[in-house]
Short mmCIF file of C-alpha atoms and ligand atoms in Angstrom, two decimals:
data_model
loop_
_atom_site.label_atom_id
_atom_site.label_comp_id
_atom_site.label_asym_id
_atom_site.label_seq_id
_atom_site.Cartn_x
_atom_site.Cartn_y
_atom_site.Cartn_z
CA MET A 1 103.92 95.93 109.21
CA SER A 2 104.49 95.82 105.46
CA PHE A 3 105.53 98.66 103.16
CA THR A 4 104.86 102.10 101.91
CA ILE A 5 105.99 103.44 98.50
CA LEU A 6 108.67 106.10 99.18
CA GLY A 7 109.44 107.04 95.61
CA THR A 8 109.11 106.22 91.93
CA GLY A 9 111.07 106.96 88.80
CA LYS A 10 110.61 106.14 85.09
CA ALA A 11 112.76 105.58 82.03
CA VAL A 12 111.73 105.41 78.41
CA PRO A 13 113.82 105.45 75.25
CA GLU A 14 114.16 108.74 73.37
CA TYR A 15 112.85 107.54 70.01
CA VAL A 16 109.11 108.20 69.49
CA MET A 17 107.51 105.98 66.86
CA THR A 18 104.14 107.26 65.63
CA ASN A 19 101.26 105.31 64.14
CA ASP A 20 102.00 107.00 60.83
CA GLU A 21 105.52 105.66 60.82
CA LEU A 22 104.20 102.15 61.56
CA SER A 23 101.82 102.53 58.61
CA THR A 24 104.84 102.68 56.34
CA MET A 25 106.03 99.24 57.66
CA VAL A 26 102.79 97.19 57.78
CA GLU A 27 99.28 97.52 56.35
CA THR A 28 97.68 99.61 59.07
CA SER A 29 96.58 103.19 59.76
CA ASP A 30 96.67 105.80 62.49
CA GLU A 31 92.84 105.65 62.54
CA TRP A 32 92.72 101.85 63.08
CA ILE A 33 95.28 101.88 65.85
CA ARG A 34 93.73 104.85 67.67
CA THR A 35 90.16 103.59 67.54
CA ARG A 36 90.95 99.92 68.36
CA THR A 37 93.61 100.53 71.03
CA GLY A 38 93.88 104.21 72.01
CA ILE A 39 97.62 104.15 71.16
CA GLU A 40 99.00 107.21 69.37
CA GLU A 41 102.77 106.59 69.69
CA ARG A 42 105.24 104.38 71.53
CA ARG A 43 108.94 104.55 72.47
CA VAL A 44 111.45 102.23 70.85
CA CYS A 45 115.04 101.57 71.91
CA LYS A 46 117.73 102.51 69.42
CA SER A 47 120.90 103.39 71.37
CA GLU A 48 119.51 102.52 74.82
CA THR A 49 120.03 99.10 76.37
CA LEU A 50 117.67 97.51 78.89
CA THR A 51 120.38 98.07 81.53
CA ASP A 52 120.53 101.76 80.67
CA LEU A 53 116.78 102.11 81.16
CA THR A 54 116.56 100.04 84.32
CA VAL A 55 119.42 101.96 85.96
CA THR A 56 117.99 105.35 84.93
CA ALA A 57 114.58 104.42 86.44
CA ALA A 58 116.24 103.06 89.59
CA LYS A 59 118.28 106.22 90.14
CA ALA A 60 115.21 108.43 89.64
CA ALA A 61 113.21 106.35 92.17
CA LEU A 62 116.02 106.47 94.71
CA GLU A 63 116.24 110.25 94.34
CA ASP A 64 112.46 110.55 94.64
CA ALA A 65 112.55 108.42 97.79
CA GLY A 66 115.48 110.36 99.26
CA ILE A 67 117.67 107.33 99.88
CA THR A 68 120.96 106.12 98.41
CA ALA A 69 121.79 102.77 96.87
CA ALA A 70 123.79 101.94 100.01
CA GLY A 71 120.51 101.86 101.93
CA LEU A 72 118.96 99.09 99.80
CA ASP A 73 118.39 95.65 101.32
CA LEU A 74 116.96 93.96 98.21
CA ILE A 75 116.58 94.59 94.48
CA ILE A 76 113.85 92.85 92.49
CA CYS A 77 113.67 93.37 88.72
CA SER A 78 110.49 92.24 86.94
CA THR A 79 111.16 91.61 83.30
CA MET A 80 110.38 88.96 80.71
CA ARG A 81 113.91 89.08 79.36
CA GLY A 82 116.91 90.60 81.03
CA GLU A 83 119.88 91.83 79.04
CA ASN A 84 121.51 88.42 79.55
CA ILE A 85 120.25 84.95 80.45
CA THR A 86 122.57 85.34 83.40
CA PRO A 87 123.53 87.44 85.32
CA SER A 88 120.03 88.54 86.18
CA GLN A 89 118.90 92.10 85.36
CA GLY A 90 118.62 92.65 89.08
CA CYS A 91 122.35 91.94 89.44
CA MET A 92 123.13 94.27 86.54
CA ILE A 93 121.17 97.05 88.29
CA GLN A 94 122.93 96.30 91.58
CA LYS A 95 126.35 96.53 89.88
CA GLU A 96 125.59 99.83 88.15
CA LEU A 97 124.12 101.37 91.32
CA GLY A 98 127.03 100.11 93.46
CA ALA A 99 124.49 98.56 95.89
CA ASP A 100 125.37 95.76 98.27
CA CYS A 101 122.28 93.62 98.68
CA PRO A 102 120.67 90.52 97.15
CA ALA A 103 119.18 90.97 93.67
CA PHE A 104 117.11 88.74 91.37
CA ASP A 105 114.54 88.81 88.61
CA VAL A 106 110.89 87.79 88.45
CA ASN A 107 109.03 86.97 85.23
CA ALA A 108 105.28 87.36 85.37
CA ALA A 109 104.97 89.25 82.07
CA CYS A 110 102.74 92.32 82.34
CA SER A 111 101.76 91.46 85.94
CA GLY A 112 105.44 91.56 86.97
CA PHE A 113 105.30 94.76 89.07
CA ILE A 114 102.45 93.48 91.24
CA TYR A 115 104.18 90.05 91.59
CA ALA A 116 107.29 91.94 92.73
CA LEU A 117 105.29 93.94 95.25
CA ASP A 118 103.84 90.69 96.59
CA ILE A 119 107.30 89.18 96.98
CA ALA A 120 108.59 92.34 98.66
CA ASP A 121 105.64 92.24 101.07
CA GLY A 122 106.89 88.87 102.32
CA TYR A 123 110.37 90.27 103.00
CA PHE A 124 108.94 93.23 104.96
CA VAL A 125 106.61 90.94 106.96
CA ARG A 126 109.56 88.71 107.86
CA LYS A 127 111.48 91.88 108.88
CA LYS A 128 114.35 91.00 106.55
CA VAL A 129 114.45 94.38 104.84
CA LYS A 130 113.97 98.11 105.43
CA HIS A 131 114.28 99.32 101.84
CA VAL A 132 113.47 97.43 98.62
CA LEU A 133 114.00 98.61 95.03
CA ILE A 134 111.66 97.18 92.39
CA VAL A 135 112.48 97.88 88.79
CA SER A 136 109.95 96.79 86.18
CA MET A 137 111.10 97.08 82.58
CA ASP A 138 110.70 95.30 79.27
CA ASN A 139 112.32 95.78 75.90
CA LEU A 140 109.60 94.34 73.72
CA SER A 141 110.81 95.88 70.49
CA ASN A 142 113.49 93.22 70.22
CA ILE A 143 110.96 90.40 70.48
CA THR A 144 108.26 91.94 68.36
CA ASP A 145 107.42 90.60 64.90
CA TRP A 146 107.64 93.89 62.98
CA THR A 147 105.90 92.26 59.99
CA ASP A 148 102.78 91.26 62.02
CA ARG A 149 100.35 94.15 62.10
CA SER A 150 98.12 92.41 64.67
CA THR A 151 100.83 92.69 67.33
CA CYS A 152 103.58 95.17 66.36
CA VAL A 153 101.25 98.18 66.72
CA LEU A 154 100.48 97.38 70.35
CA PHE A 155 103.79 97.40 72.20
CA GLY A 156 106.55 99.79 73.23
CA ASP A 157 109.70 99.92 75.38
CA GLY A 158 110.09 101.44 78.86
CA GLY A 159 109.14 101.07 82.44
CA ALA A 160 109.68 102.40 85.96
CA ALA A 161 110.99 101.70 89.44
CA ALA A 162 109.69 102.11 92.96
CA VAL A 163 111.49 102.27 96.29
CA LEU A 164 109.59 100.67 99.21
CA GLY A 165 110.17 101.34 102.89
CA GLU A 166 108.60 100.04 106.09
CA GLY A 167 104.98 101.13 106.53
CA ASP A 168 101.39 99.96 106.46
CA ASP A 169 100.12 101.32 103.19
CA LEU A 170 99.73 97.98 101.36
CA LEU A 171 96.07 97.19 102.14
CA SER A 172 95.69 94.04 100.11
CA ILE A 173 97.34 92.15 97.25
CA ASN A 174 96.43 89.20 95.05
CA ILE A 175 98.31 87.38 92.31
CA THR A 176 97.03 84.57 90.10
CA ALA A 177 98.28 82.32 87.32
CA LYS A 178 96.48 80.07 84.88
CA GLY A 179 99.12 78.14 82.90
CA ASP A 180 98.49 78.81 79.22
CA ASP A 181 100.97 78.94 76.30
CA ARG A 182 98.26 79.06 73.64
CA VAL A 183 97.01 82.61 73.58
CA LEU A 184 100.23 84.51 74.30
CA ILE A 185 103.77 83.18 73.96
CA ILE A 186 107.25 84.39 73.18
CA PRO A 187 109.42 81.32 72.57
CA HIS A 188 113.22 81.27 73.19
CA GLY A 189 115.36 81.79 70.17
CA SER A 190 118.23 79.56 69.17
CA ASN A 191 119.15 76.32 70.89
CA SER A 192 122.88 75.60 70.68
CA SER A 193 122.56 71.89 71.40
CA PRO A 194 123.32 69.56 68.47
CA PHE A 195 121.32 66.92 70.31
CA TYR A 196 117.99 68.77 70.60
CA GLU A 197 115.20 67.09 68.66
CA HIS A 198 112.41 69.70 68.76
CA GLU A 199 111.52 72.28 66.19
CA GLU A 200 112.71 75.82 66.99
CA LYS A 201 109.98 78.43 67.06
CA LYS A 202 110.60 82.01 65.98
CA ALA A 203 111.56 84.11 69.04
CA VAL A 204 108.84 86.72 68.60
CA LEU A 205 105.58 87.51 70.29
CA HIS A 206 102.63 85.36 69.14
CA MET A 207 99.19 86.37 70.43
CA MET A 208 95.53 85.57 69.97
CA GLY A 209 94.39 89.16 70.68
CA ASN A 210 90.69 88.47 71.02
CA GLU A 211 91.28 85.72 73.63
CA VAL A 212 93.55 87.94 75.66
CA TYR A 213 91.04 90.76 75.43
CA LYS A 214 88.27 88.61 77.00
CA PHE A 215 90.61 87.32 79.69
CA ALA A 216 91.73 90.92 80.40
CA VAL A 217 88.34 92.47 80.86
CA LYS A 218 87.29 89.74 83.31
CA ALA A 219 90.66 89.83 85.11
CA MET A 220 90.49 93.58 85.67
CA ALA A 221 87.03 93.43 87.17
CA ASP A 222 87.65 90.32 89.28
CA GLY A 223 91.07 91.49 90.46
CA ILE A 224 90.01 94.95 91.55
CA THR A 225 86.80 93.69 93.17
CA LYS A 226 88.67 91.05 95.23
CA SER A 227 91.50 93.36 96.32
CA VAL A 228 89.10 96.12 97.33
CA GLN A 229 87.03 93.60 99.34
CA ASP A 230 90.19 92.13 100.96
CA ALA A 231 91.19 95.63 102.01
CA GLY A 232 87.80 95.96 103.78
CA LEU A 233 86.75 98.77 101.43
CA ALA A 234 83.98 99.42 98.93
CA LEU A 235 84.57 100.25 95.26
CA SER A 236 83.29 103.69 96.03
CA ASP A 237 86.26 104.22 98.37
CA VAL A 238 88.75 103.94 95.51
CA ASP A 239 90.15 107.36 94.55
CA CYS A 240 92.25 106.21 91.64
CA VAL A 241 92.82 103.12 89.49
CA ILE A 242 96.22 102.40 87.89
CA PRO A 243 95.36 99.76 85.29
CA HIS A 244 97.71 97.86 83.02
CA GLN A 245 98.04 100.01 79.90
CA ALA A 246 97.31 97.55 77.09
CA ASN A 247 94.29 98.93 75.31
CA ILE A 248 92.02 101.94 76.10
CA ARG A 249 89.01 99.74 75.30
CA ILE A 250 89.96 97.29 78.07
CA ILE A 251 90.26 100.20 80.52
CA ASN A 252 86.90 101.67 79.45
CA ALA A 253 85.17 98.29 79.72
CA SER A 254 86.65 97.73 83.19
CA ALA A 255 85.41 101.14 84.41
CA LYS A 256 81.98 100.27 83.16
CA ASN A 257 81.92 96.73 84.62
CA LEU A 258 83.14 97.93 87.98
CA ASP A 259 80.95 101.04 88.01
CA ILE A 260 83.97 103.12 89.00
CA ASP A 261 84.03 106.62 87.52
CA ARG A 262 86.15 106.45 84.31
CA GLU A 263 87.83 109.71 85.36
CA LYS A 264 89.48 107.82 88.19
CA PHE A 265 91.44 105.60 85.78
CA PHE A 266 94.91 106.93 84.98
CA CYS A 267 95.84 106.41 81.29
CA ASN A 268 99.09 106.91 79.39
CA VAL A 269 98.67 104.10 76.88
CA GLN A 270 98.35 106.76 74.14
CA HIS A 271 101.99 107.71 74.59
CA TYR A 272 103.69 104.39 75.29
CA GLY A 273 101.52 101.51 74.09
CA ASN A 274 101.81 98.38 76.13
CA THR A 275 105.19 98.25 77.89
CA SER A 276 104.42 94.90 79.61
CA SER A 277 105.94 94.74 83.12
CA GLY A 278 106.81 98.46 82.89
CA SER A 279 103.25 99.55 82.27
CA VAL A 280 101.71 99.75 85.76
CA PRO A 281 104.69 101.47 87.49
CA LEU A 282 105.11 103.83 84.52
CA ALA A 283 101.50 104.86 84.94
CA LEU A 284 101.93 105.08 88.74
CA ASP A 285 105.02 107.31 88.36
CA GLU A 286 103.27 109.65 85.94
CA ALA A 287 100.11 109.72 88.06
CA SER A 288 102.26 110.68 91.05
CA HIS A 289 104.38 113.35 89.39
CA SER A 290 101.50 114.93 87.46
CA GLY A 291 99.41 115.35 90.65
CA PHE A 292 96.74 112.88 89.47
CA ILE A 293 97.15 111.09 92.81
CA LYS A 294 97.38 112.89 96.15
CA LYS A 295 98.59 111.96 99.65
CA GLY A 296 96.01 109.81 101.36
CA ASP A 297 94.39 108.51 98.14
CA ILE A 298 93.24 104.89 97.99
CA ILE A 299 94.75 103.39 94.80
CA ALA A 300 93.78 100.16 93.10
CA MET A 301 96.29 98.68 90.67
CA CYS A 302 95.58 95.79 88.35
CA ALA A 303 97.49 93.97 85.61
CA PHE A 304 97.14 90.87 83.39
CA GLY A 305 99.48 89.24 80.99
CA ALA A 306 101.15 86.19 79.48
CA GLY A 307 101.18 83.15 81.69
CA LEU A 308 98.34 83.85 81.98
CA THR A 309 98.97 85.95 85.06
CA THR A 310 97.08 88.60 86.94
CA GLY A 311 97.96 90.88 89.81
CA SER A 312 95.92 93.36 91.78
CA CYS A 313 96.42 95.38 94.92
CA VAL A 314 95.15 98.28 96.94
CA ILE A 315 97.54 100.80 98.48
CA ARG A 316 97.26 104.04 100.39
CA TRP A 317 99.35 106.73 98.73
CA ASN A 318 101.49 108.39 101.34
CA LYS A 319 103.76 110.76 99.47
O1 UT7 B 1 99.44 92.66 78.07
C1 UT7 B 1 98.61 91.76 77.44
C2 UT7 B 1 98.88 91.86 75.99
N1 UT7 B 1 97.83 91.78 75.06
C3 UT7 B 1 96.68 92.50 75.03
O2 UT7 B 1 96.31 93.22 75.92
C4 UT7 B 1 95.83 92.35 73.79
C5 UT7 B 1 94.33 92.38 74.08
N2 UT7 B 1 93.60 92.40 72.81
C6 UT7 B 1 93.39 93.57 72.16
O3 UT7 B 1 93.76 94.62 72.58
C7 UT7 B 1 92.59 93.50 70.84
O4 UT7 B 1 92.04 92.21 70.69
C8 UT7 B 1 93.49 93.86 69.61
C9 UT7 B 1 93.83 95.33 69.61
C10 UT7 B 1 94.71 92.99 69.57
C11 UT7 B 1 92.68 93.57 68.34
O5 UT7 B 1 91.49 94.38 68.31
P1 UT7 B 1 90.12 93.77 67.80
O6 UT7 B 1 89.14 94.83 67.79
O7 UT7 B 1 89.84 92.55 68.63
O8 UT7 B 1 90.44 93.39 66.32
P2 UT7 B 1 90.44 91.98 65.58
O9 UT7 B 1 91.62 91.18 66.03
O10 UT7 B 1 89.10 91.30 65.75
O11 UT7 B 1 90.64 92.39 64.08
C12 UT7 B 1 89.64 93.16 63.39
C13 UT7 B 1 90.15 93.37 61.96
C14 UT7 B 1 90.63 92.13 61.27
O12 UT7 B 1 90.28 92.24 59.92
P3 UT7 B 1 89.00 91.43 59.35
O13 UT7 B 1 89.29 89.98 59.63
O14 UT7 B 1 87.85 91.94 60.16
O15 UT7 B 1 88.97 91.81 57.92
C15 UT7 B 1 92.14 92.23 61.38
O16 UT7 B 1 92.83 91.59 60.34
O17 UT7 B 1 91.24 94.27 62.00
C16 UT7 B 1 92.33 93.73 61.29
N3 UT7 B 1 93.58 94.19 61.89
C17 UT7 B 1 94.17 95.35 61.54
N4 UT7 B 1 93.82 96.28 60.65
C18 UT7 B 1 94.61 97.38 60.56
C19 UT7 B 1 94.30 93.63 62.88
N5 UT7 B 1 95.34 94.40 63.19
C20 UT7 B 1 95.29 95.50 62.38
C21 UT7 B 1 96.06 96.63 62.22
N6 UT7 B 1 95.68 97.56 61.30
N7 UT7 B 1 97.17 96.88 62.98
#
């Protein structure tokens, strides 16, 4: 007995930043960004805090699931950087919801939602919980180098939450890590110690895009193939794929490599860019509420990100 997804909810900042606006900040163009990434616009936090967004998504997911915060047994927040170093973002969400359960954060970059699902699976298997809230959210605009055109055009703020209940709709799940701080890193900012002897690196995202691209295309194919096999299914049984929304070209290449009909891949990267940990659940929430996925569908989800991490799983949609 593991879990079923009872409800989802999303939260994104109000401010929409277009490619044209970005073109006034760095040497780029709407045409370059669209053709190389598929991104048309992204959301950027102005007045909203990460806590505002995580709590909005959590409340929407609870409402969708039809349960109250009092019914939660565990809160897991996947994020690369909570509002504070401590308390955790999970504890901030717990406070704002008025819940009374353990809460903590997990950092697996863009694979965070699937890592959180895997952790939750363990709690369900050990019968420690009946309802778990996962909130996956990143606020990348405050760690983006807005003068670096090779990265600042790719990312956006936002994410989503999911409420899990007892059930048997998780059919397989896999997470991997391959320690690497060369191709994608966001260093910490200031170090207050007067004794520290190392050079401080700028606290912004540094990425070797081509290297991540190659890793991503292989990770998507390998992850989905393994999770589908582990579920005892064939690729042809998959009704819908919810891929990490980093670049439309990565999604197109994955569809081709896997020989899964491209129409089965849900995409919203054009509206949000890459929202890191928020990306997969934000796509899942929109796929659910737009009717792209239906009760009984077999859904494969797959993500990759800094770490380098990957996560993939197969679930039966039961809403
Ligand atoms: O969640 C994981 C996070 N990361 C990713 O998923 C990133 C994966 N990687 C990618 O999506 C792609 O590698 C990028 C979108 C980052 C880059 O696309 P690309 O087709 O690999 O472009 P490139 O890096 O090879 O650059 C091609 C050209 C270069 O100019 P030259 O050297 O050919 O003259 C770049 O300087 O495009 C230039 N360029 C830009 N031009 C206009 C790079 N960024 C831009 C830009 N606007 N924003």
